[in-house]
């Protein structure tokens, strides 16, 4: 009995991590920390995918988690380039000040 | 044993996750980046418990290796001072957001626990493991990736190409 893990433990862990990431996006104004919170949310979703994949004994969920990782890499590259560009123009990374499309 | 390992890794992941979003050490994003690397590592440990060995290795290599290096590189490139980081203010929007998120979390936890009460489901991690002994290995995932998921895989490669070009165009001073 000690060697079995109920599936809902994994789902609750995933929900908690997702919530922490979401609160980070809502509360923090530093663009870099907002970005890291988004990565945290993506990882929480990956944990859910892998959990259900293990539950069904079908590794399709692993493939989707792999694709999510690729999307996260693309998103991080473009997002960080945008942050660098805005920092070069405005010398801040506070997202409250990023309220225009063009400077 | 597996349950103890699960709890150790889960508590570590949640604590370091809290350190990512609300770092107790200060406003510097480097602390958040280190905490995020730790969270990713503990999540990789959870993936190993779920027999997802390939995804666990990929998590360390791609996330903690490549993406977080990019993050720390940008943090050190910007080298933010206190006034560049700016101050954090508590607004009504944030309070409303907190309430909505907590309601959503409570609903989700309630749903999961209720579903477990109705039909208890446990994952048996050591008694035999998954029915397919190759479950979660590179071979298993790779065969799936190149047979059933070939089109999404190719679309992802185009997405990465677009991201590379976009990042260069955005970050370069003069093209």
mmCIF file of N, CA, C and O in Angstrom, chain A residues 19-75:
data_model
loop_
_atom_site.group_PDB
_atom_site.id
_atom_site.type_symbol
_atom_site.label_atom_id
_atom_site.label_comp_id
_atom_site.label_asym_id
_atom_site.label_seq_id
_atom_site.Cartn_x
_atom_site.Cartn_y
_atom_site.Cartn_z
ATOM 1 N N UNK A 19 -1.450 27.453 -9.783
ATOM 2 C CA UNK A 19 -1.970 28.622 -9.066
ATOM 3 C C UNK A 19 -0.849 29.558 -8.646
ATOM 4 O O UNK A 19 -0.987 30.786 -8.737
ATOM 5 N N UNK A 20 0.274 28.982 -8.179
ATOM 6 C CA UNK A 20 1.408 29.832 -7.788
ATOM 7 C C UNK A 20 1.882 30.641 -8.989
ATOM 8 O O UNK A 20 2.118 31.852 -8.897
ATOM 9 N N UNK A 21 1.986 29.972 -10.159
ATOM 10 C CA UNK A 21 2.416 30.683 -11.361
ATOM 11 C C UNK A 21 1.440 31.785 -11.730
ATOM 12 O O UNK A 21 1.837 32.897 -12.099
ATOM 13 N N UNK A 22 0.135 31.484 -11.610
ATOM 14 C CA UNK A 22 -0.873 32.478 -11.981
ATOM 15 C C UNK A 22 -0.837 33.672 -11.037
ATOM 16 O O UNK A 22 -0.930 34.827 -11.468
ATOM 17 N N UNK A 23 -0.662 33.410 -9.739
ATOM 18 C CA UNK A 23 -0.564 34.523 -8.787
ATOM 19 C C UNK A 23 0.679 35.349 -9.075
ATOM 20 O O UNK A 23 0.654 36.580 -8.930
ATOM 21 N N UNK A 24 1.757 34.677 -9.499
ATOM 22 C CA UNK A 24 2.948 35.435 -9.865
ATOM 23 C C UNK A 24 2.688 36.360 -11.036
ATOM 24 O O UNK A 24 3.122 37.515 -11.033
ATOM 25 N N UNK A 25 1.946 35.860 -12.037
ATOM 26 C CA UNK A 25 1.628 36.708 -13.195
ATOM 27 C C UNK A 25 0.755 37.884 -12.768
ATOM 28 O O UNK A 25 0.934 39.013 -13.227
ATOM 29 N N UNK A 26 -0.189 37.629 -11.843
ATOM 30 C CA UNK A 26 -1.104 38.704 -11.446
ATOM 31 C C UNK A 26 -0.395 39.729 -10.570
ATOM 32 O O UNK A 26 -0.560 40.927 -10.745
ATOM 33 N N UNK A 27 0.440 39.256 -9.629
ATOM 34 C CA UNK A 27 0.948 40.168 -8.603
ATOM 35 C C UNK A 27 2.259 40.824 -8.962
ATOM 36 O O UNK A 27 2.492 41.949 -8.555
ATOM 37 N N UNK A 28 3.151 40.134 -9.651
ATOM 38 C CA UNK A 28 4.469 40.714 -9.879
ATOM 39 C C UNK A 28 4.448 41.627 -11.099
ATOM 40 O O UNK A 28 3.714 41.372 -12.071
ATOM 41 N N UNK A 29 5.241 42.709 -11.037
ATOM 42 C CA UNK A 29 5.309 43.656 -12.155
ATOM 43 C C UNK A 29 6.637 43.572 -12.901
ATOM 44 O O UNK A 29 6.813 44.255 -13.894
ATOM 45 N N UNK A 30 7.565 42.771 -12.390
ATOM 46 C CA UNK A 30 8.844 42.610 -13.073
ATOM 47 C C UNK A 30 8.644 41.643 -14.242
ATOM 48 O O UNK A 30 8.237 40.497 -14.045
ATOM 49 N N UNK A 31 8.924 42.109 -15.467
ATOM 50 C CA UNK A 31 8.614 41.303 -16.647
ATOM 51 C C UNK A 31 9.321 39.955 -16.615
ATOM 52 O O UNK A 31 8.755 38.938 -17.031
ATOM 53 N N UNK A 32 10.557 39.911 -16.101
ATOM 54 C CA UNK A 32 11.292 38.638 -16.079
ATOM 55 C C UNK A 32 10.631 37.636 -15.144
ATOM 56 O O UNK A 32 10.517 36.443 -15.466
ATOM 57 N N UNK A 33 10.173 38.120 -13.984
ATOM 58 C CA UNK A 33 9.536 37.205 -13.029
ATOM 59 C C UNK A 33 8.183 36.742 -13.562
ATOM 60 O O UNK A 33 7.796 35.590 -13.381
ATOM 61 N N UNK A 34 7.467 37.639 -14.260
ATOM 62 C CA UNK A 34 6.204 37.229 -14.892
ATOM 63 C C UNK A 34 6.471 36.106 -15.891
ATOM 64 O O UNK A 34 5.747 35.098 -15.952
ATOM 65 N N UNK A 35 7.562 36.253 -16.641
ATOM 66 C CA UNK A 35 7.918 35.214 -17.611
ATOM 67 C C UNK A 35 8.209 33.882 -16.937
ATOM 68 O O UNK A 35 7.762 32.833 -17.396
ATOM 69 N N UNK A 36 8.969 33.946 -15.829
ATOM 70 C CA UNK A 36 9.288 32.693 -15.130
ATOM 71 C C UNK A 36 8.029 32.059 -14.556
ATOM 72 O O UNK A 36 7.897 30.828 -14.524
ATOM 73 N N UNK A 37 7.073 32.892 -14.119
ATOM 74 C CA UNK A 37 5.815 32.331 -13.617
ATOM 75 C C UNK A 37 5.067 31.611 -14.730
ATOM 76 O O UNK A 37 4.443 30.572 -14.506
ATOM 77 N N UNK A 38 5.143 32.160 -15.954
ATOM 78 C CA UNK A 38 4.495 31.483 -17.080
ATOM 79 C C UNK A 38 5.151 30.129 -17.321
ATOM 80 O O UNK A 38 4.461 29.123 -17.571
ATOM 81 N N UNK A 39 6.483 30.070 -17.223
ATOM 82 C CA UNK A 39 7.166 28.783 -17.372
ATOM 83 C C UNK A 39 6.691 27.790 -16.321
ATOM 84 O O UNK A 39 6.514 26.596 -16.595
ATOM 85 N N UNK A 40 6.480 28.303 -15.092
ATOM 86 C CA UNK A 40 5.998 27.437 -14.009
ATOM 87 C C UNK A 40 4.624 26.869 -14.348
ATOM 88 O O UNK A 40 4.356 25.670 -14.144
ATOM 89 N N UNK A 41 3.744 27.712 -14.920
ATOM 90 C CA UNK A 41 2.410 27.235 -15.294
ATOM 91 C C UNK A 41 2.501 26.177 -16.393
ATOM 92 O O UNK A 41 1.807 25.149 -16.349
ATOM 93 N N UNK A 42 3.381 26.396 -17.369
ATOM 94 C CA UNK A 42 3.546 25.400 -18.444
ATOM 95 C C UNK A 42 4.010 24.060 -17.859
ATOM 96 O O UNK A 42 3.553 22.989 -18.281
ATOM 97 N N UNK A 43 4.899 24.131 -16.866
ATOM 98 C CA UNK A 43 5.386 22.891 -16.256
ATOM 99 C C UNK A 43 4.312 22.173 -15.478
ATOM 100 O O UNK A 43 4.271 20.939 -15.467
ATOM 101 N N UNK A 44 3.442 22.943 -14.816
ATOM 102 C CA UNK A 44 2.338 22.314 -14.087
ATOM 103 C C UNK A 44 1.437 21.549 -15.052
ATOM 104 O O UNK A 44 1.002 20.428 -14.775
ATOM 105 N N UNK A 45 1.190 22.149 -16.225
ATOM 106 C CA UNK A 45 0.364 21.472 -17.228
ATOM 107 C C UNK A 45 1.059 20.203 -17.712
ATOM 108 O O UNK A 45 0.429 19.150 -17.896
ATOM 109 N N UNK A 46 2.388 20.283 -17.895
ATOM 110 C CA UNK A 46 3.142 19.102 -18.313
ATOM 111 C C UNK A 46 2.977 17.962 -17.319
ATOM 112 O O UNK A 46 2.856 16.804 -17.702
ATOM 113 N N UNK A 47 2.986 18.311 -16.020
ATOM 114 C CA UNK A 47 2.835 17.273 -14.999
ATOM 115 C C UNK A 47 1.471 16.592 -15.131
ATOM 116 O O UNK A 47 1.382 15.366 -15.036
ATOM 117 N N UNK A 48 0.428 17.369 -15.403
ATOM 118 C CA UNK A 48 -0.897 16.768 -15.599
ATOM 119 C C UNK A 48 -0.896 15.832 -16.806
ATOM 120 O O UNK A 48 -1.423 14.715 -16.739
ATOM 121 N N UNK A 49 -0.296 16.289 -17.899
ATOM 122 C CA UNK A 49 -0.258 15.465 -19.115
ATOM 123 C C UNK A 49 0.448 14.136 -18.848
ATOM 124 O O UNK A 49 -0.040 13.062 -19.221
ATOM 125 N N UNK A 50 1.605 14.213 -18.172
ATOM 126 C CA UNK A 50 2.371 12.988 -17.916
ATOM 127 C C UNK A 50 1.625 12.078 -16.953
ATOM 128 O O UNK A 50 1.639 10.849 -17.103
ATOM 129 N N UNK A 51 0.927 12.687 -15.970
ATOM 130 C CA UNK A 51 0.168 11.869 -15.021
ATOM 131 C C UNK A 51 -0.930 11.082 -15.721
ATOM 132 O O UNK A 51 -1.068 9.870 -15.513
ATOM 133 N N UNK A 52 -1.697 11.761 -16.572
ATOM 134 C CA UNK A 52 -2.782 11.038 -17.251
ATOM 135 C C UNK A 52 -2.221 10.040 -18.248
ATOM 136 O O UNK A 52 -2.831 8.986 -18.492
ATOM 137 N N UNK A 53 -1.059 10.367 -18.817
ATOM 138 C CA UNK A 53 -0.419 9.436 -19.725
ATOM 139 C C UNK A 53 -0.062 8.137 -19.005
ATOM 140 O O UNK A 53 -0.326 7.041 -19.492
ATOM 141 N N UNK A 54 0.492 8.284 -17.792
ATOM 142 C CA UNK A 54 0.839 7.110 -16.985
ATOM 143 C C UNK A 54 -0.416 6.353 -16.570
ATOM 144 O O UNK A 54 -0.453 5.123 -16.556
ATOM 145 N N UNK A 55 -1.476 7.097 -16.274
ATOM 146 C CA UNK A 55 -2.728 6.488 -15.825
ATOM 147 C C UNK A 55 -3.324 5.620 -16.924
ATOM 148 O O UNK A 55 -3.790 4.516 -16.682
ATOM 149 N N UNK A 56 -3.264 6.122 -18.187
ATOM 150 C CA UNK A 56 -3.862 5.376 -19.282
ATOM 151 C C UNK A 56 -2.895 4.383 -19.892
ATOM 152 O O UNK A 56 -3.291 3.585 -20.750
ATOM 153 N N UNK A 57 -1.608 4.444 -19.522
ATOM 154 C CA UNK A 57 -0.630 3.551 -20.116
ATOM 155 C C UNK A 57 -0.376 3.849 -21.579
ATOM 156 O O UNK A 57 0.026 2.981 -22.343
ATOM 157 N N UNK A 58 -0.589 5.107 -21.979
ATOM 158 C CA UNK A 58 -0.454 5.508 -23.376
ATOM 159 C C UNK A 58 0.510 6.686 -23.405
ATOM 160 O O UNK A 58 0.297 7.674 -22.718
ATOM 161 N N UNK A 59 1.568 6.575 -24.182
ATOM 162 C CA UNK A 59 2.604 7.613 -24.085
ATOM 163 C C UNK A 59 2.339 8.823 -24.979
ATOM 164 O O UNK A 59 3.248 9.630 -25.179
ATOM 165 N N UNK A 60 1.118 8.985 -25.490
ATOM 166 C CA UNK A 60 0.815 10.181 -26.279
ATOM 167 C C UNK A 60 0.996 11.453 -25.457
ATOM 168 O O UNK A 60 1.429 12.483 -25.986
ATOM 169 N N UNK A 61 0.674 11.374 -24.160
ATOM 170 C CA UNK A 61 0.833 12.537 -23.302
ATOM 171 C C UNK A 61 2.278 12.995 -23.221
ATOM 172 O O UNK A 61 2.551 14.188 -23.132
ATOM 173 N N UNK A 62 3.217 12.030 -23.281
ATOM 174 C CA UNK A 62 4.634 12.403 -23.262
ATOM 175 C C UNK A 62 4.989 13.214 -24.496
ATOM 176 O O UNK A 62 5.758 14.167 -24.420
ATOM 177 N N UNK A 63 4.414 12.806 -25.652
ATOM 178 C CA UNK A 63 4.705 13.523 -26.888
ATOM 179 C C UNK A 63 4.182 14.957 -26.794
ATOM 180 O O UNK A 63 4.872 15.910 -27.181
ATOM 181 N N UNK A 64 2.973 15.107 -26.220
ATOM 182 C CA UNK A 64 2.412 16.451 -26.114
ATOM 183 C C UNK A 64 3.234 17.276 -25.138
ATOM 184 O O UNK A 64 3.487 18.465 -25.371
ATOM 185 N N UNK A 65 3.716 16.653 -24.045
ATOM 186 C CA UNK A 65 4.580 17.382 -23.108
ATOM 187 C C UNK A 65 5.861 17.837 -23.811
ATOM 188 O O UNK A 65 6.356 18.950 -23.576
ATOM 189 N N UNK A 66 6.372 16.977 -24.687
ATOM 190 C CA UNK A 66 7.567 17.334 -25.464
ATOM 191 C C UNK A 66 7.292 18.549 -26.353
ATOM 192 O O UNK A 66 8.105 19.481 -26.423
ATOM 193 N N UNK A 67 6.119 18.556 -27.005
ATOM 194 C CA UNK A 67 5.775 19.693 -27.863
ATOM 195 C C UNK A 67 5.584 20.963 -27.033
ATOM 196 O O UNK A 67 5.965 22.056 -27.467
ATOM 197 N N UNK A 68 5.014 20.813 -25.831
ATOM 198 C CA UNK A 68 4.850 21.973 -24.950
ATOM 199 C C UNK A 68 6.215 22.557 -24.609
ATOM 200 O O UNK A 68 6.398 23.777 -24.563
ATOM 201 N N UNK A 69 7.205 21.687 -24.369
ATOM 202 C CA UNK A 69 8.555 22.174 -24.074
ATOM 203 C C UNK A 69 9.113 22.966 -25.255
ATOM 204 O O UNK A 69 9.746 24.014 -25.071
ATOM 205 N N UNK A 70 8.872 22.477 -26.484
ATOM 206 C CA UNK A 70 9.370 23.198 -27.665
ATOM 207 C C UNK A 70 8.712 24.565 -27.766
ATOM 208 O O UNK A 70 9.378 25.582 -28.024
ATOM 209 N N UNK A 71 7.392 24.613 -27.513
ATOM 210 C CA UNK A 71 6.684 25.895 -27.562
ATOM 211 C C UNK A 71 7.214 26.829 -26.487
ATOM 212 O O UNK A 71 7.397 28.036 -26.711
ATOM 213 N N UNK A 72 7.508 26.279 -25.275
ATOM 214 C CA UNK A 72 8.040 27.110 -24.193
ATOM 215 C C UNK A 72 9.385 27.693 -24.580
ATOM 216 O O UNK A 72 9.676 28.861 -24.283
ATOM 217 N N UNK A 73 10.219 26.900 -25.266
ATOM 218 C CA UNK A 73 11.530 27.399 -25.688
ATOM 219 C C UNK A 73 11.364 28.544 -26.677
ATOM 220 O O UNK A 73 12.010 29.595 -26.548
ATOM 221 N N UNK A 74 10.457 28.372 -27.658
ATOM 222 C CA UNK A 74 10.224 29.427 -28.652
ATOM 223 C C UNK A 74 9.715 30.692 -27.980
ATOM 224 O O UNK A 74 10.172 31.809 -28.259
ATOM 225 N N UNK A 75 8.763 30.505 -27.044
ATOM 226 C CA UNK A 75 8.163 31.636 -26.346
ATOM 227 C C UNK A 75 9.215 32.371 -25.519
ATOM 228 O O UNK A 75 9.253 33.613 -25.495
#
